[in-house]
Coordinates of C-alpha atoms and ligand atoms in Angstrom, one line a residue:
M124 CA 18.9 7.6 -26.7
S125 CA 21.7 5.4 -25.5
V126 CA 21.2 1.9 -24.1
V127 CA 22.3 3.1 -20.7
R128 CA 19.8 6.0 -20.7
R129 CA 17.1 3.7 -21.9
L130 CA 17.9 1.3 -19.0
G131 CA 18.0 4.2 -16.7
A132 CA 14.5 5.2 -17.5
H133 CA 13.4 1.6 -16.7
L134 CA 15.3 1.3 -13.6
P135 CA 12.5 1.9 -11.0
A136 CA 10.4 -0.7 -12.5
L137 CA 13.3 -3.0 -12.7
A138 CA 14.1 -2.3 -9.0
L139 CA 10.4 -3.0 -8.0
G140 CA 10.5 -6.3 -9.9
A141 CA 13.7 -7.2 -8.2
V142 CA 12.0 -6.4 -4.7
F143 CA 9.0 -8.6 -5.6
V144 CA 11.3 -11.6 -6.6
A145 CA 13.6 -11.1 -3.5
L146 CA 10.5 -11.0 -1.3
L147 CA 9.1 -14.2 -3.0
V148 CA 12.4 -16.0 -2.4
S149 CA 12.9 -14.6 1.3
E150 CA 9.4 -15.5 2.6
R151 CA 10.0 -19.1 1.7
R152 CA 13.2 -19.1 3.5
R153 CA 12.0 -17.4 6.7
P154 CA 8.1 -17.7 6.8
L155 CA 6.2 -15.7 9.3
R156 CA 2.9 -17.8 9.4
A157 CA 2.1 -21.3 8.2
R158 CA 0.2 -21.4 4.9
S159 CA -3.4 -22.7 4.9
A160 CA -3.9 -23.0 1.2
P161 CA -1.4 -24.3 -1.6
E162 CA 0.6 -21.4 -3.0
P163 CA 1.0 -21.9 -6.7
P164 CA -2.7 -21.5 -7.7
R165 CA -2.9 -18.5 -5.3
L166 CA 0.1 -16.8 -6.8
A167 CA -1.2 -17.3 -10.3
A168 CA -4.5 -15.8 -9.4
N169 CA -2.9 -12.8 -7.6
L170 CA -0.6 -12.3 -10.6
A171 CA -3.7 -12.2 -12.9
T172 CA -5.5 -9.8 -10.7
G173 CA -2.3 -7.7 -10.4
A174 CA -2.2 -7.5 -14.2
A175 CA -5.9 -6.4 -14.4
A176 CA -5.2 -3.8 -11.5
A177 CA -2.1 -2.5 -13.4
L178 CA -4.3 -2.1 -16.6
T179 CA -7.0 -0.3 -14.5
V180 CA -4.4 2.1 -13.1
A181 CA -2.7 2.6 -16.5
L182 CA -6.2 3.5 -18.3
A183 CA -8.1 5.0 -15.6
E184 CA -5.8 6.6 -13.0
E185 CA -2.7 7.7 -14.7
P186 CA -4.2 9.8 -17.4
V187 CA -6.4 11.7 -14.9
V188 CA -4.0 12.0 -12.0
Q189 CA -0.7 12.6 -13.8
R190 CA -2.4 15.3 -16.0
L191 CA -3.7 16.9 -12.9
A192 CA -0.2 16.8 -11.3
R193 CA 1.4 18.5 -14.3
E194 CA -1.3 21.3 -13.9
V195 CA -0.8 21.4 -10.2
E196 CA 2.9 22.0 -10.8
R197 CA 2.4 24.6 -13.6
R198 CA -0.2 26.6 -11.7
R199 CA 1.5 26.1 -8.3
W200 CA -1.8 24.8 -6.8
G201 CA -2.0 23.1 -3.4
L202 CA -0.2 23.3 0.0
L203 CA 3.5 22.5 -0.9
P204 CA 4.2 25.4 -3.3
R205 CA 2.7 27.8 -0.6
L206 CA 5.1 27.0 2.0
G207 CA 8.2 27.7 0.1
L208 CA 10.3 25.0 1.6
P209 CA 13.7 23.9 0.4
A210 CA 13.2 21.0 -2.2
P211 CA 14.4 18.2 0.1
A212 CA 11.9 19.3 3.0
A213 CA 9.1 19.8 0.4
T214 CA 9.7 16.2 -0.9
A215 CA 9.7 14.7 2.6
L216 CA 6.6 16.6 3.6
G217 CA 4.8 15.8 0.4
L218 CA 5.7 12.0 0.8
A219 CA 4.4 12.1 4.4
L220 CA 1.2 13.8 3.5
M221 CA 0.5 11.4 0.6
D222 CA 1.1 8.6 2.9
Y223 CA -1.2 10.1 5.6
T224 CA -4.0 10.7 3.1
L225 CA -3.6 7.1 1.8
F226 CA -4.1 6.0 5.4
L227 CA -7.4 8.0 5.5
W228 CA -8.6 6.3 2.4
H229 CA -7.9 2.9 3.8
I230 CA -10.1 3.6 6.8
L231 CA -12.7 4.7 4.5
L232 CA -12.3 1.4 2.6
H233 CA -13.2 -0.4 5.8
R234 CA -15.9 1.9 7.1
S235 CA -18.0 2.5 3.9
D236 CA -20.1 -0.4 2.8
T237 CA -19.8 0.6 -0.9
L238 CA -16.0 0.6 -0.7
W239 CA -15.7 -2.5 1.6
R240 CA -17.6 -4.4 -1.0
W241 CA -14.4 -4.1 -3.3
H242 CA -11.7 -3.8 -0.6
R243 CA -12.9 -7.2 0.9
Y244 CA -11.6 -8.9 -2.2
H245 CA -8.0 -8.0 -1.1
H246 CA -8.7 -9.3 2.4
A247 CA -10.5 -12.5 1.1
D248 CA -7.0 -14.1 0.3
P249 CA -6.7 -17.1 2.6
D250 CA -3.1 -16.5 3.0
L251 CA -0.9 -13.4 3.1
D252 CA 2.3 -13.1 1.1
T253 CA 4.1 -11.0 -1.5
G254 CA 1.4 -12.0 -4.2
T255 CA -1.4 -10.6 -2.0
A256 CA 0.2 -7.1 -2.7
L257 CA -1.1 -7.3 -6.2
R258 CA -4.5 -8.6 -5.2
F259 CA -6.8 -5.5 -5.6
H260 CA -10.1 -5.5 -7.2
P261 CA -10.1 -3.1 -10.3
M262 CA -13.4 -1.6 -9.0
E263 CA -11.5 -0.6 -5.7
L264 CA -8.8 1.1 -7.9
L265 CA -11.5 3.0 -10.0
W266 CA -13.1 4.3 -6.8
S267 CA -9.6 5.5 -5.6
V268 CA -9.1 7.8 -8.8
P269 CA -11.1 10.8 -7.3
W270 CA -9.4 10.4 -3.9
R271 CA -6.0 10.3 -5.5
A272 CA -7.0 13.4 -7.6
G273 CA -8.0 15.2 -4.4
Q274 CA -4.7 14.2 -2.7
V275 CA -2.7 15.6 -5.6
L276 CA -4.7 18.8 -5.8
L277 CA -4.8 19.6 -1.9
I278 CA -1.2 18.7 -1.3
G279 CA 0.1 20.1 -4.4
T280 CA 1.8 17.1 -5.7
S281 CA 4.2 17.4 -8.6
P282 CA 4.4 14.5 -11.2
A283 CA 8.0 13.8 -9.9
L284 CA 6.7 13.6 -6.3
L285 CA 3.8 11.5 -7.4
K286 CA 6.1 9.0 -9.2
L287 CA 8.5 8.7 -6.3
W288 CA 5.7 8.3 -3.8
G289 CA 4.1 5.6 -6.0
Q290 CA 7.3 3.7 -6.3
L291 CA 8.1 3.9 -2.5
T292 CA 4.6 2.9 -1.6
L293 CA 4.6 -0.1 -4.0
A294 CA 7.8 -1.3 -2.6
E295 CA 6.6 -0.9 1.0
V296 CA 3.2 -2.5 0.2
M297 CA 5.0 -5.6 -1.3
F298 CA 7.2 -5.8 1.8
Q299 CA 4.3 -5.5 4.4
H300 CA 2.2 -8.1 2.6
S301 CA 5.1 -10.7 2.4
N302 CA 5.2 -13.7 4.8
L303 CA 8.8 -12.8 5.8
R304 CA 9.9 -13.2 9.4
L305 CA 12.4 -10.5 10.4
P306 CA 14.8 -11.0 13.1
P307 CA 13.3 -9.6 16.4
P308 CA 15.8 -6.5 16.7
L309 CA 15.1 -5.6 13.0
E310 CA 11.4 -6.0 13.5
R311 CA 11.4 -3.7 16.7
A312 CA 13.5 -1.1 14.9
L313 CA 11.6 -1.0 11.6
S314 CA 8.1 -1.1 13.3
R315 CA 9.0 2.1 15.0
V316 CA 9.0 3.8 11.6
I317 CA 7.3 1.7 8.8
V318 CA 4.7 -1.2 8.6
T319 CA 6.4 -4.5 8.8
P320 CA 4.9 -7.9 7.6
A321 CA 4.1 -8.9 11.2
L322 CA 2.2 -5.5 11.7
H323 CA 0.2 -5.7 8.6
G324 CA -0.7 -9.4 9.2
L325 CA -2.7 -8.3 12.1
H326 CA -4.8 -6.0 9.7
H327 CA -5.4 -9.2 7.6
A328 CA -6.4 -11.4 10.6
N329 CA -10.0 -12.8 10.4
R330 CA -11.1 -10.7 13.3
E331 CA -13.1 -7.5 13.0
A332 CA -11.2 -5.7 15.8
L333 CA -7.8 -6.6 14.3
Q334 CA -8.8 -5.5 10.9
R335 CA -9.5 -2.1 12.3
S336 CA -5.9 -1.8 13.4
N337 CA -2.6 -1.2 11.5
L338 CA -4.2 0.5 8.5
S339 CA -1.2 2.4 7.4
S340 CA 0.4 1.6 4.1
G341 CA 3.7 3.4 5.0
L342 CA 4.6 5.0 8.3
T343 CA 3.4 3.7 11.6
V344 CA 3.0 7.0 13.1
W345 CA -0.6 7.5 11.5
D346 CA -1.9 4.4 13.4
R347 CA -0.2 5.6 16.6
L348 CA -1.6 9.1 16.3
H349 CA -5.2 7.7 15.6
G350 CA -5.1 5.0 18.2
S351 CA -5.3 2.1 15.7
Y352 CA -1.7 0.8 16.2
R353 CA -1.4 -2.6 17.6
P354 CA 2.0 -4.2 18.1
A355 CA 2.8 -7.6 16.5
E356 CA 3.0 -9.9 19.5
A357 CA 2.6 -13.6 18.1
P358 CA 1.9 -13.1 14.3
Q359 CA 2.4 -16.8 13.7
H360 CA -0.9 -17.5 15.6
V361 CA -2.9 -15.1 13.4
T362 CA -5.5 -16.6 11.1
I363 CA -5.7 -14.8 7.7
G364 CA -9.0 -14.0 5.8
L365 CA -12.3 -12.2 6.2
P366 CA -13.7 -11.4 9.5
V367 CA -15.6 -14.3 10.9
D368 CA -17.1 -12.1 13.7
A369 CA -18.4 -9.3 11.7
G370 CA -22.0 -8.3 12.4
Ligands
LIG443 ZN1 -7.6 -3.2 4.7

């Protein structure tokens, strides 16, 4: 394999790494919220958690879900192959359905006591920035394996679609957790379509009602349809953390 092809195979991982570093630099230049805790120890802890999370996904999720996606593609299981759509339309619909079912999973993470026990670790970060995007408890990721398998099986997600969705979602998750203040016109335009840092900041506010809003990990349309969309008005006044008013 030539060097160029070998580099090409690693391009998505390199691009995701570049997005992470670009967000880390940008959020320092244009912060959205003032920090409440020193950043270096938090970033170190979140990077360590991210390494444990990546290991969990590599050992527990990928072998199960990727194998299932190969089987789904070979046997033409699930919704997408039945629709007979042209490839670009099938890809777009598949990405939207994977995003919608991830939104449903996020609702469950907040509504089920068992799942909240692990998802609360993600919300317990006293600040919200790019590093928080890596802060997922390995137990939450283990619980998500059967859900992910169900998504792939019902939607009919091929390995290529699964990979594309995973990469786009990770980039968007890093962006929405960042502490980056966008120029108001860009904030308004983007929030019509995707979750911005200001919108997701409300989901990480330390108030029960706010944490039940803006649950999407990608498109804002799901929150709008479910009545959980809350526009970002004054995000700099939001206090990040676990709910202080939970029953
Ligand atoms: Zn959450």
